[in-house]
Structure formats: C-alpha cells, structure tokens
Amino acid sequence: MAKDTAGPLRLLRETHEERVLAVLRTEGAMTRAQLTEQTGLSRATLSSIVQDLLAADALTETAADDGTSRGRGRPVTVLTLNPAGGLALGMDLGHRAVQVTVANVAHEIVGTTGIACSERTTWARRLELAISLAESLAAQHSISLSALSGVGVGVVGPVGHASRSSRAQLVRDGLNERFGVPVYVDNNTRLAGLGEAIWGAGAGLRNVLYLRLSYGVGSGLVLDGHLFSGAGGAAGELGHVSVDPEWPRCPCGGTGCLERYVSLSAVLEQCGVRSFDEVLELLTAGDERVHEVIATAGGRIGQVLATACNTVNPETVVIGGELAEAGAPLLDPIRATVRKYTHSQVRQGLEIVPATLGHDDAARGGIALVLRRSALLAGYPAATGPGSRDRVHDIG
Amino acid sequence: MAKDTAGPLRLLRETHEERVLAVLRTEGAMTRAQLTEQTGLSRATLSSIVQDLLAADALTETAADDGTSRGRGRPVTVLTLNPAGGLALGMDLGHRAVQVTVANVAHEIVGTTGIACSERTTWARRLELAISLAESLAAQHSISLSALSGVGVGVVGPVGHASRSSRAQLVRDGLNERFGVPVYVDNNTRLAGLGEAIWGAGAGLRNVLYLRLSYGVGSGLVLDGHLFSGAGGAAGELGHVSVDPEWPRCPCGGTGCLERYVSLSAVLEQCGVRSFDEVLELLTAGDERVHEVIATAGGRIGQVLATACNTVNPETVVIGGELAEAGAPLLDPIRATVRKYTHSQVRQGLEIVPATLGHDDAARGGIALVLRRSALLAGYPAATGPGSRDRVHDIG
C-alpha cells in the first residue's frame, strides 16, 4: 500500500488542504487553534480551507466535549475527518474486461476487482457489471456508497471535454442515476496514463507519455501535471500515425497507421501463433523469427514515439499493454530508435520504462479524476508557473 | 487596435480581477461599495481581489474627496487604476533582428519597434540594442519604464523552465539590473506561438500548434491555454523530426531532420536562387520547378505536422516564418498531407492557417508571459477542468 500510494500522497499532500487533512488523519479531532498550530498555516488561510472542506463534507464540526465557549465568541468546536466523505470510485469499461477500484478519504486504494467480458457485451451490460462490482467491493470493505464524492470512468474510444458521445452519455446518466454524484468520463487508455503518472511508473513526474500496446494502440499524455485531451479529445492517437505512406487507408481515415503493424493481433499473425503467451515462450526459447517480429515492431513504435517526444518532450515514456510484457526484446529496439530520431535536448534524461500498474490502471486514473475535480480538491490557487508543483493538484 | 487586442481582452477579462480592472478603466475612481455593485462580485471576493491588486500596485487607494467616514469604521476611500502600474515590456532577441513591444495597464499594445542585426552580433550587444529600443519607445509614447511590472524576452534556442543556459542568464541579469523587475525568458519561436494564440491567427483558442518556417524550423505549443515547454524546454522541436531515416545525422543529434529539407536556406538552394523574394516572384510567374520544390516541402512539413497533430490534437495549426509567405502553393500540400495522415477525430475541425502577426509576434508573447506571471494576474483559483476558460488566465 505504502509503495502504491507514494505517488498521490507525495503529489496531493503538497497542497494546503491536504496538509490539513493529513494532520486530522494522523492526529485526530482538534480545534481550529490546534489545527493552525499543527499545520503552520495562517489563521486566514486555514479558516478558508476549513470552510471549503466542511462544504465538501470532507470534515465534520462538533462542539468541544467540555462545551466551554470563548465568552463573546462562538462556542469552541472540534474538527474531524468526515468518515463518510471523499470516497472515490474508479471504473474501466474496457474492450474485454470491466474493472472497479475504490479509494478512501485518505486517497488510499481500498480495493479493486474486475471481471472479463466479451467484446460483444453491450455498454449497458458493462455498466450493470461495473455497478454490481462496485456494490460487492463496498460490501466486502464495509464502505457506504452513499458517501461517494464522485465516479471516474474510462471508456473505449475518443472522449472530448464536453463529450456528447452516446457511450459517454449512457455511462454518465446510468452512474449518476445510481449514485447521485458527479461522473467524469474519459478515454480509458488516457486514464491508464493518468494512473501510471500518479501511482505507477511515472509517479511524481509532471510530463509523462503513456503508450498502450494491446489489440489497439493508443496513448495518454500527462503534460505539466494535467491529463491532456486535446481540442477534440483525440490527443495521443499514436496508433494512427502513419509508418508507411504507401499503405492503404486505415478505418480511422489515416494511411499506413502504426496500429496495423504492431497491434496484438498483427503481432500474433506475424508470429504465426494464437496467443501472446506463445509469443513469450518463443522469445524465451530464443526463436529468431519471433525476436525479429518483436524487434521490427519495436523499431516502428520507436519511430512514432520519437516524433511524439520531439513534440511534447516528456520526462518519461511508460509502455503498457500486453505487448510490453515482451520486455527487453521490444523495449531495447524502441529505446535505440527513439535515441536515434530525437533532438539531443529531447533525448536528454528521457526514460522509456514498462508500466507498473495492473488491470486497474485506468480505474485508478478515474479515481484521480474524482480527487482532482471533486470539491475536496478544486478551487485552490493555480500553479504559478510551468515548474510549480501546485499544478499537480490540478491533475486530470 | 480593437481588432488586435480582441484576443487578449476576451481571454483575460474573463477573470474576476480583470472585471474589477475593466470597471475602473471604464468608470474611473469608485469606492469598494460602488465597485461591488458594478462588478457583481461578492464583497468577500472583491475585497480579496482589491487587496491583491493594491499589493501589486495595479490600484491606488485615496481618501474620498468629502473625507467623510463611516462612524466606527475606517474612512471611506476610493480606488483608481495605478497609472504607473501594469506596464509590460516584450522583447525578441532573434537571429537577424531585435524587436521590442510595450503594453499598458489595459493590456493594450502601446507601440513596437525593431532593428535588424547580423547573425554575428553578440548577445550582450543585442541586449543593449533591445534596451535602447525600449527607452526610445518609452520616450515616444511618454511612458515611464519605472512603471514596468515585468519583461518577457524571447531568445534563440531551447530554454528550460529553470533555464540556467548562459544566454538566458545573461539576458535575465542584464534586464533585471536595468529595470529592477522580474524578467521571464523563453524560446522566441515558442513565444511567437503564444503571441499568435492570444493576438493572432489563434486568438481565443486553447490548443494551438504554431510552426515557424524560416532559416530554422521550430514550433510553439499552447495546450489547454498554457504555453507548453516540455520537461526540458525542448517541446515543439518539429524541425528535428526525421523525414528520412536513411539521411545522415543532423547537428542536433537526430537523423534526416525536417529542417535539413525545408529550411529557408535549403529551399533557396533547391530553387537555385539567392533570396526568398525571387522564390515568390517565380511562384507568381508560375515557374514549375519552384512550385515543385515548394510542394515537396509542403508534403514533408505535412507529414511531420500530421504526427504532431495526432499527438496533441490542436484546434488550429498556425504557419509562420518567411516560407509561409508562399501561400497556397505551400499551404495546400501541407493541408492535403495532414488530412491524409491524421486520425479522423484529429482532422475534424482542424484548421491550418497562416500567421497574422508581424515582426513583433515573439515580443507580444513576451508580454503575455509578463501579464500571466506578474502579481497582477497570478495567484487566483485554478482552472476547474480542461474546458475552463479560467485556465487561460494562467496562459504562458
């Protein structure tokens, strides 16, 4: 757990309200005066933060046990964390599985659970599955879902800022009806990137390019500490970068798209096997043909990554998805190609590492959306510059 | 002027403190009570904003003429814009010219002036030139440079967030010594992009990719309303994207870089002429060879732009630099290639337009840096989401 949450705790606790929450978490109930002393914040700052946290149901205020009052002033009260406040639910409605994760008021992951589904499963059905998984998680960890501050959901396909896509709408309406809290929907690959940038291989970094290599190829960008969607919610469509101008059109409308060459299905076909486990076995066995296929894929992926890196100059590229399990035979050619085709300033200090989160990467990204957008974390001063850590407070 | 400043006024006035400044600009001196009524802000919000604006010397407070007081309360005072507050100076120390632009407290461009210099001119000398240009501008418009709130400067080459590059340091120290105000230094192509995103072809848009096609090829990204620099200040190095994996190394460390093919010098050589004016004449005259050269360059530029657009999904791509003056013979092949190699969601609504600002594009970007970072505009609530206009408040 400690390791898992190092990312978000380091990031989120840098903000004032997190300092207040942290003190209450560790020290328990206390008066405003004690809190001022403990947090080292000015009385004015503290009182405005406490006011917002109370409004957000993150804190509860009760009269001090001794019931004393300060003469003309209002009676002394003590503040405590609201045990029913700040619960965040993350969901990933993926192609082949539905995953649900829940985090508590301390922003610690309480539990996660998932279930496989067929590609033909309707979105309405996936939604039902997600809701029942959430209910079983709640029961298992004796959490009341009435205490949710929001739900963050990853879905397949591009999702714009003001997404009016029927899929996003179906999910938003269904979950809002069930839980009566704000629902934030985004592309699940992008949310997996956000998850990796907070809890995973990019924990604590402000500029992370996450690339998922699975049946589809997509990416998620965390730039200056924000999850970046682009004008139409299609930022990070690296699976549809052309690696062969002569190749016929791709269903996406592009030509010679990377995905046609390095998707899991394409790689399986090129290796002449039916499952990726066979690919991994053949790699371990030193099969030259399979090593060649994986190296070629790595080269193509590296070419696209090089241009993407010259564009956004990330600190780290995180490679996820089944294909990443190939390890060095894939990552080494990717690294060599990116090194070869990037500007020296872009290459400098750039790391290319495998993802570290499991099936719940996108669900965790959904939780980050909730933590970032819920009243609990919104509305505090903006970053004062590109280098500011505060901006991370605004992540998502 | 009105047209020129439509961008920044629309963007910046959306913030509370801008509303306060706007009222005082148009209505003149008034009391807090009158200001509350005029701005429609809550008394608490207004008073905190007024406090910050006074601290930033953007406002001055004086006793009301009639000198009456509110009994037990403090005497009634009136607030006015500080005529000596909020002046912003923008400078561009380019390869072949130095440009200086000044904006007033109303964020309106007061004046701009420039001077050509040789590529061999030292940076110390360019700095002297910029300072004397600033002084002549101030004299010409009877502005006191003692009223500066900051200087924003564009320089050639990558500039990181905490730039310790000797060039940036020389500029920062020299200007700080001369003016005694905060100095913000960034890459001048990036600042030109910021200028276009506020005052130019991208005015009012939140996601703009600016590409400058000159002796060098570089770009500037405004993402979610922020000027984006990347982890090492090298974001937007599109001139160093490989368009030919077989081509020998480029001084940048890359291979087959776009700049080697489409820089102004490369294009002049391919056309067999000495000046770009000759190229423009030959284009007008319908010279097939020159049209071919420009079209080929457009195709290569389009390929690189397509990948960059698939990565960051901008609303608009703004093409600047001398080469952009070729117009349709260059822009049409660029548009066709980008259309062909982008994801349908990325292509949707994407516009590729020529830059509209002149020589002072980067200097204006420098002014935007000052407006954004000076106390006058810093420290207010963060954006509440990718779609929020507030984020623009944080531009740069």
XYZ file of N, CA, C and O in Angstrom, chain A residues 158 161 207 209 219 221 223-224 226-238 240-242 244-246 249 251-256 303-304 306-315 339-347 372-373 378-387 391 393-394 396, chain B residues 158 161 207 209 219 221 223-224 226-238 240-242 244-246 249 251-256 303-304 306-315 339-347 372-373 378-387 391 393-394 396:
568
model
N -12.397 7.810 -28.399
C -12.140 9.210 -28.054
C -13.291 9.810 -27.253
O -14.453 9.538 -27.521
N -13.870 16.938 -24.230
C -14.104 17.619 -22.953
C -15.575 17.606 -22.605
O -15.997 17.142 -21.573
N 5.507 15.309 -16.697
C 5.333 15.132 -18.139
C 5.576 13.682 -18.508
O 6.720 13.235 -18.584
N 4.429 10.395 -21.101
C 3.738 9.881 -22.282
C 3.524 8.399 -22.033
O 4.494 7.646 -21.887
N -2.449 6.192 -26.639
C -1.598 6.749 -25.601
C -2.346 7.760 -24.757
O -3.443 8.192 -25.095
N -1.482 11.351 -22.378
C -0.463 12.351 -22.081
C -0.782 13.088 -20.790
O -1.886 13.596 -20.619
N 0.679 16.328 -19.169
C 1.563 17.435 -19.517
C 1.473 18.526 -18.462
O 0.370 18.945 -18.097
N 2.619 18.957 -17.944
C 2.640 19.939 -16.861
C 1.687 19.535 -15.745
O 1.027 20.384 -15.142
N -1.127 17.950 -15.907
C -2.535 17.788 -16.280
C -2.698 16.623 -17.237
O -1.869 16.443 -18.126
N -3.820 15.897 -17.114
C -4.178 14.944 -18.141
C -4.587 15.773 -19.351
O -5.412 16.677 -19.241
N -3.974 15.504 -20.507
C -4.241 16.327 -21.684
C -5.095 15.570 -22.698
O -4.764 14.454 -23.083
N -6.204 16.180 -23.127
C -7.148 15.513 -24.036
C -7.088 16.036 -25.460
O -7.520 15.357 -26.384
N -6.587 17.264 -25.625
C -6.598 17.867 -26.953
C -7.934 18.521 -27.238
O -8.901 18.358 -26.487
N -7.982 19.242 -28.363
C -9.173 20.031 -28.692
C -10.420 19.162 -28.807
O -11.489 19.526 -28.338
N -10.272 17.981 -29.407
C -11.451 17.139 -29.626
C -11.418 15.847 -28.839
O -12.142 14.901 -29.135
N -10.554 15.784 -27.822
C -10.451 14.571 -27.023
C -9.694 13.456 -27.721
O -9.730 12.309 -27.300
N -8.982 13.786 -28.789
C -8.278 12.759 -29.559
C -6.756 12.849 -29.430
O -6.028 12.244 -30.208
N -6.267 13.613 -28.450
C -4.812 13.689 -28.262
C -4.267 12.300 -27.950
O -4.943 11.499 -27.311
N -3.060 12.019 -28.428
C -2.422 10.739 -28.142
C -2.842 9.608 -29.054
O -2.679 8.445 -28.713
N -3.356 9.932 -30.228
C -3.757 8.872 -31.176
C -2.538 8.336 -31.925
O -2.502 8.334 -33.160
N -1.543 7.857 -31.170
C -0.300 7.412 -31.803
C -0.451 6.108 -32.581
O 0.366 5.801 -33.436
N -2.456 5.714 -34.715
C -2.885 6.105 -36.062
C -1.936 7.097 -36.708
O -2.323 7.906 -37.553
N -0.675 7.002 -36.314
C 0.381 7.736 -37.002
C 0.845 6.832 -38.142
O 0.978 5.624 -37.968
N 1.071 7.426 -39.297
C 1.466 6.639 -40.461
C 2.932 6.217 -40.362
O 3.807 7.043 -40.110
N 3.887 4.082 -42.904
C 4.094 3.663 -44.287
C 3.127 4.414 -45.188
O 1.990 3.990 -45.390
N 3.601 5.552 -45.728
C 2.742 6.421 -46.535
C 2.076 5.686 -47.690
O 1.047 6.138 -48.205
N 2.658 4.529 -48.113
C 2.113 3.828 -49.276
C 0.998 2.868 -48.892
O 0.226 2.414 -49.729
N -5.523 2.865 -46.807
C -6.212 3.578 -45.735
C -6.523 2.672 -44.554
O -6.700 1.469 -44.697
N -9.187 2.172 -41.156
C -10.575 2.556 -40.825
C -10.657 3.931 -40.158
O -11.659 4.632 -40.258
N -9.574 4.355 -39.504
C -9.579 5.644 -38.795
C -9.610 6.803 -39.783
O -9.867 7.946 -39.406
N -9.310 6.489 -41.044
C -9.269 7.561 -42.037
C -7.843 7.918 -42.420
O -7.599 8.618 -43.389
N -6.886 7.413 -41.633
C -5.479 7.676 -41.935
C -4.925 6.666 -42.936
O -5.675 5.895 -43.537
N -3.629 6.651 -43.101
C -2.970 5.783 -44.081
C -1.721 5.159 -43.461
O -0.897 5.869 -42.897
N -1.623 3.809 -43.561
C -0.424 3.131 -43.049
C -0.233 3.299 -41.555
O 0.891 3.464 -41.067
N 9.945 4.861 -33.899
C 9.884 5.980 -34.855
C 8.749 6.925 -34.504
O 8.919 8.144 -34.490
N 7.578 6.350 -34.208
C 6.417 7.183 -33.867
C 6.651 7.893 -32.530
O 6.394 9.093 -32.385
N 9.456 8.748 -31.275
C 10.474 9.791 -31.423
C 9.814 11.114 -31.819
O 10.111 12.162 -31.236
N 8.909 11.053 -32.783
C 8.232 12.285 -33.202
C 7.353 12.830 -32.086
O 7.347 14.031 -31.815
N 6.651 11.921 -31.408
C 5.795 12.362 -30.296
C 6.662 13.011 -29.208
O 6.278 14.032 -28.630
N 7.845 12.442 -28.968
C 8.737 13.013 -27.941
C 9.306 14.355 -28.405
O 9.435 15.285 -27.604
N 9.626 14.492 -29.683
C 10.089 15.786 -30.188
C 8.980 16.825 -30.072
O 9.244 18.021 -30.021
N 7.746 16.366 -30.046
C 6.616 17.289 -29.939
C 6.362 17.717 -28.503
O 6.223 18.906 -28.232
N 6.337 16.761 -27.562
C 5.963 17.122 -26.190
C 7.086 16.981 -25.150
O 6.872 17.298 -23.983
N 8.270 16.486 -25.559
C 9.429 16.467 -24.661
C 9.096 15.957 -23.248
O 9.238 16.694 -22.270
N 8.642 14.686 -23.137
C 8.282 14.143 -21.813
C 9.511 13.773 -20.987
O 10.607 13.637 -21.530
N 9.303 13.625 -19.664
C 10.380 13.128 -18.802
C 10.522 11.629 -18.966
O 11.618 11.089 -18.942
N 16.243 7.063 -29.392
C 17.520 7.774 -29.238
C 17.980 8.319 -30.578
O 18.416 9.462 -30.692
N 17.827 7.497 -31.616
C 18.358 7.874 -32.935
C 17.600 9.038 -33.558
O 18.190 9.869 -34.243
N 16.289 9.117 -33.310
C 15.482 10.098 -34.035
C 14.928 11.237 -33.192
O 13.948 11.862 -33.569
N 15.534 11.485 -32.037
C 15.061 12.622 -31.238
C 16.146 13.694 -31.141
O 17.333 13.395 -31.213
N 15.692 14.925 -30.933
C 16.600 16.054 -30.729
C 17.375 15.791 -29.436
O 16.823 15.250 -28.472
N 18.672 16.182 -29.414
C 19.507 15.869 -28.244
C 18.883 16.382 -26.947
O 18.941 15.723 -25.914
N 18.239 17.553 -27.024
C 17.617 18.127 -25.813
C 16.411 17.311 -25.363
O 16.025 17.331 -24.203
N 15.776 16.641 -26.331
C 14.589 15.838 -26.020
C 15.024 14.497 -25.424
O 14.447 13.992 -24.466
N 16.121 13.959 -25.993
C 16.650 12.662 -25.589
C 17.231 12.719 -24.186
O 17.182 11.753 -23.421
N -9.282 15.019 -8.268
C -8.902 16.308 -8.816
C -10.100 17.229 -9.004
O -10.018 18.423 -8.769
N -11.233 16.665 -9.394
C -12.364 17.535 -9.728
C -13.362 17.734 -8.603
O -14.122 18.680 -8.606
N -10.800 20.932 -5.555
C -10.879 22.016 -6.553
C -10.842 23.399 -5.914
O -11.014 23.552 -4.715
N -10.567 24.392 -6.734
C -10.775 25.772 -6.308
C -9.652 26.412 -5.529
O -9.806 27.507 -5.020
N -8.496 25.758 -5.451
C -7.388 26.431 -4.790
C -6.485 27.094 -5.811
O -6.623 26.885 -7.000
N -5.557 27.962 -5.348
C -4.761 28.760 -6.282
C -4.089 27.924 -7.378
O -3.653 26.808 -7.162
N -4.032 28.535 -8.555
C -3.454 27.866 -9.721
C -1.947 27.756 -9.543
O -1.357 28.392 -8.678
N -1.364 26.956 -10.409
C 0.088 26.883 -10.447
C 0.600 28.276 -10.788
O -0.075 29.047 -11.457
N 1.775 28.589 -10.307
C 2.303 29.931 -10.594
C 3.293 29.860 -11.738
O 3.899 30.844 -12.090
N 3.486 28.711 -12.292
C 4.393 28.589 -13.430
C 4.535 27.140 -13.832
O 4.147 26.256 -13.083
N 5.102 26.913 -15.024
C 5.233 25.557 -15.526
C 5.923 24.629 -14.530
O 5.651 23.461 -14.469
N 6.801 25.181 -13.723
C 7.547 24.316 -12.818
C 6.826 24.037 -11.512
O 7.244 23.200 -10.734
N 0.523 22.742 -9.652
C -0.244 22.367 -10.843
C -0.691 20.908 -10.757
O -1.749 20.545 -11.236
N -1.759 19.411 -8.321
C -3.001 19.475 -7.571
C -4.180 19.521 -8.545
O -5.283 19.048 -8.260
N -3.886 20.030 -9.738
C -4.922 20.236 -10.755
C -4.908 19.089 -11.759
O -5.448 19.199 -12.829
N -5.350 15.919 -14.109
C -6.593 15.447 -14.734
C -7.253 16.562 -15.478
O -8.240 16.347 -16.101
N 16.694 26.310 -27.258
C 15.849 25.745 -26.195
C 16.078 26.462 -24.869
O 17.209 26.793 -24.524
N 12.515 25.302 -18.108
C 11.751 26.026 -17.078
C 12.687 26.821 -16.181
O 12.580 28.017 -16.026
N -5.960 25.448 -27.865
C -4.982 24.461 -28.306
C -4.466 24.833 -29.686
O -5.141 24.618 -30.691
N -1.064 24.900 -32.365
C 0.287 24.466 -32.724
C 0.818 25.504 -33.703
O 0.245 25.683 -34.792
N 8.664 25.064 -33.447
C 7.253 25.301 -33.183
C 7.014 25.692 -31.736
O 7.906 25.576 -30.891
N 3.827 25.414 -28.722
C 2.551 24.778 -28.412
C 1.824 25.520 -27.298
O 2.410 25.758 -26.241
N -1.248 24.627 -25.103
C -2.115 23.479 -24.811
C -2.988 23.779 -23.601
O -2.485 24.196 -22.566
N -4.304 23.573 -23.762
C -5.244 23.904 -22.687
C -4.989 25.322 -22.173
O -5.106 25.588 -20.978
N -2.212 26.963 -21.934
C -0.881 27.233 -21.385
C 0.170 27.147 -22.478
O 0.093 26.263 -23.325
N 1.191 27.990 -22.394
C 2.353 27.800 -23.239
C 3.050 26.557 -22.694
O 3.313 26.455 -21.502
N 3.305 25.584 -23.564
C 3.881 24.319 -23.102
C 5.341 24.197 -23.515
O 5.674 24.348 -24.684
N 6.213 23.925 -22.536
C 7.653 23.869 -22.803
C 8.219 22.462 -22.806
O 9.292 22.230 -23.359
N 7.519 21.529 -22.167
C 8.046 20.173 -22.055
C 9.007 20.056 -20.883
O 9.384 21.058 -20.271
N 9.413 18.829 -20.600
C 10.241 18.559 -19.415
C 11.555 19.332 -19.447
O 11.994 19.879 -18.448
N 12.173 19.432 -20.635
C 13.486 20.086 -20.719
C 13.457 21.367 -21.522
O 14.492 21.855 -21.958
N 12.269 21.906 -21.765
C 12.159 23.132 -22.547
C 12.332 22.897 -24.040
O 12.526 23.837 -24.805
N 12.262 21.639 -24.465
C 12.500 21.334 -25.878
C 11.240 20.861 -26.607
O 11.316 20.322 -27.700
N 10.065 21.094 -26.000
C 8.831 20.700 -26.696
C 8.724 21.476 -28.001
O 9.156 22.620 -28.086
N 8.160 20.836 -29.022
C 7.938 21.508 -30.293
C 9.144 21.520 -31.215
O 9.219 22.335 -32.132
N 10.078 20.594 -31.000
C 11.266 20.537 -31.876
C 10.931 19.815 -33.183
O 11.575 18.831 -33.560
N 9.925 20.318 -33.893
C 9.462 19.636 -35.103
C 10.443 19.748 -36.263
O 10.401 18.964 -37.198
N 13.285 18.952 -36.070
C 14.226 17.847 -35.908
C 13.533 16.505 -35.824
O 14.015 15.560 -35.208
N 12.381 16.447 -36.479
C 11.714 15.164 -36.670
C 12.294 14.576 -37.952
O 12.501 15.297 -38.930
N 12.569 13.277 -37.941
C 13.180 12.634 -39.106
C 12.145 12.428 -40.212
O 11.063 11.892 -39.979
N 13.532 11.243 -43.139
C 14.277 10.306 -43.967
C 15.263 9.527 -43.090
O 16.389 9.967 -42.857
N 14.820 8.343 -42.600
C 15.623 7.544 -41.667
C 17.020 7.229 -42.205
O 17.933 6.951 -41.427
N 17.203 7.326 -43.549
C 18.494 6.943 -44.136
C 19.463 8.122 -44.171
O 20.657 7.951 -44.354
N 23.285 11.998 -40.015
C 22.953 12.696 -38.769
C 22.855 14.205 -38.985
O 23.470 14.773 -39.885
N 23.175 18.037 -36.967
C 23.916 18.574 -35.814
C 23.158 18.409 -34.498
O 23.752 18.324 -33.423
N 21.831 18.338 -34.574
C 21.014 18.227 -33.352
C 21.196 16.870 -32.694
O 20.801 16.661 -31.563
N 21.753 15.920 -33.444
C 21.906 14.580 -32.891
C 20.908 13.608 -33.515
O 21.020 12.401 -33.363
N 19.923 14.161 -34.221
C 18.930 13.307 -34.880
C 19.401 12.857 -36.252
O 20.559 13.051 -36.623
N 18.495 12.286 -37.023
C 18.831 11.749 -38.342
C 17.745 12.131 -39.352
O 16.570 11.911 -39.087
N 18.169 12.706 -40.486
C 17.212 13.043 -41.548
C 16.180 14.069 -41.110
O 15.002 13.983 -41.459
N 3.682 15.822 -43.339
C 3.884 14.523 -42.691
C 4.243 14.696 -41.224
O 3.691 14.023 -40.349
N 5.141 15.619 -40.946
C 5.564 15.850 -39.567
C 4.409 16.456 -38.766
O 4.124 16.037 -37.642
N 1.282 16.050 -39.284
C 0.236 15.045 -39.059
C 0.511 14.279 -37.766
O -0.380 14.099 -36.935
N 1.762 13.850 -37.573
C 2.093 13.113 -36.353
C 1.956 14.017 -35.130
O 1.411 13.613 -34.101
N 2.422 15.250 -35.265
C 2.306 16.191 -34.140
C 0.834 16.415 -33.802
O 0.458 16.473 -32.629
N -0.015 16.512 -34.831
C -1.453 16.718 -34.589
C -2.090 15.474 -33.977
O -2.938 15.579 -33.094
N -1.672 14.274 -34.413
C -2.188 13.053 -33.789
C -1.753 12.979 -32.333
O -2.384 12.317 -31.518
N -0.672 13.666 -32.006
C -0.172 13.642 -30.632
C -0.917 14.636 -29.750
O -1.361 14.287 -28.659
N -1.094 15.874 -30.217
C -1.690 16.893 -29.337
C -3.067 17.402 -29.778
O -3.660 18.232 -29.083
N -3.574 16.949 -30.945
C -4.946 17.269 -31.359
C -5.307 18.752 -31.175
O -6.205 19.099 -30.413
N -4.587 19.650 -31.884
C -4.862 21.088 -31.744
C -6.134 21.506 -32.479
O -6.628 20.770 -33.333
N -6.654 22.690 -32.105
C -7.787 23.242 -32.848
C -7.300 23.850 -34.153
O -7.956 23.767 -35.174
N -4.367 16.084 -43.821
C -5.668 15.406 -43.934
C -5.457 13.913 -44.124
O -6.120 13.088 -43.496
N -4.485 13.574 -44.976
C -4.293 12.160 -45.341
C -3.762 11.321 -44.179
O -4.103 10.149 -44.053
N -2.937 11.916 -43.325
C -2.247 11.120 -42.307
C -2.675 11.385 -40.873
O -1.929 11.092 -39.936
N -3.861 11.973 -40.681
C -4.331 12.171 -39.303
C -5.576 11.335 -39.035
O -6.331 11.010 -39.954
N -5.767 11.012 -37.772
C -6.953 10.292 -37.330
C -8.166 11.182 -37.602
O -8.082 12.406 -37.454
N -9.289 10.549 -38.000
C -10.470 11.337 -38.390
C -10.884 12.312 -37.282
O -11.270 13.449 -37.550
N -10.741 11.877 -36.012
C -11.133 12.747 -34.884
C -10.179 13.926 -34.740
O -10.537 14.959 -34.195
N -8.940 13.720 -35.185
C -7.930 14.775 -35.073
C -8.142 15.786 -36.207
O -8.044 16.998 -36.018
N -8.473 15.232 -37.379
C -8.656 16.043 -38.594
C -9.896 16.921 -38.475
O -9.945 18.040 -38.991
N 0.756 37.176 -17.530
C 0.358 35.950 -16.875
C 1.096 35.738 -15.550
O 0.540 35.260 -14.587
N 2.371 36.124 -15.515
C 3.162 35.806 -14.318
C 3.240 36.931 -13.305
O 3.544 36.711 -12.146
N -1.418 36.712 -11.267
C -1.126 35.391 -10.688
C -1.925 35.126 -9.422
O -2.473 36.035 -8.817
N -1.981 33.875 -9.040
C -2.474 33.515 -7.705
C -3.969 33.411 -7.532
O -4.457 33.274 -6.422
N -4.721 33.461 -8.633
C -6.160 33.247 -8.480
C -6.518 31.792 -8.721
O -5.687 31.009 -9.154
N -7.765 31.384 -8.381
C -8.133 29.971 -8.434
C -7.780 29.297 -9.764
O -7.868 29.887 -10.828
N -7.405 28.029 -9.637
C -7.004 27.244 -10.805
C -8.209 26.964 -11.681
O -9.351 27.131 -11.270
N -7.916 26.521 -12.882
C -8.977 26.077 -13.770
C -9.663 24.897 -13.097
O -9.059 24.171 -12.327
N -10.939 24.718 -13.371
C -11.647 23.609 -12.733
C -11.772 22.442 -13.705
O -12.380 21.452 -13.398
N -11.219 22.573 -14.866
C -11.259 21.463 -15.816
C -10.675 21.879 -17.137
O -10.490 23.072 -17.380
N -10.371 20.892 -17.981
C -9.736 21.192 -19.266
C -10.523 22.223 -20.073
O -9.962 23.006 -20.817
N -11.834 22.265 -19.885
C -12.629 23.181 -20.695
C -12.698 24.589 -20.109
O -13.145 25.514 -20.745
N -8.454 28.750 -17.096
C -7.100 28.266 -17.332
C -6.323 29.262 -18.196
O -5.135 29.431 -18.045
N -6.344 32.280 -18.024
C -5.820 33.243 -17.069
C -4.370 32.890 -16.733
O -3.547 33.728 -16.420
N -4.101 31.584 -16.861
C -2.798 31.058 -16.459
C -1.900 30.893 -17.691
O -0.904 30.203 -17.644
N 0.697 30.851 -20.660
C 2.140 31.075 -20.583
C 2.760 30.231 -19.514
O 3.954 30.326 -19.294
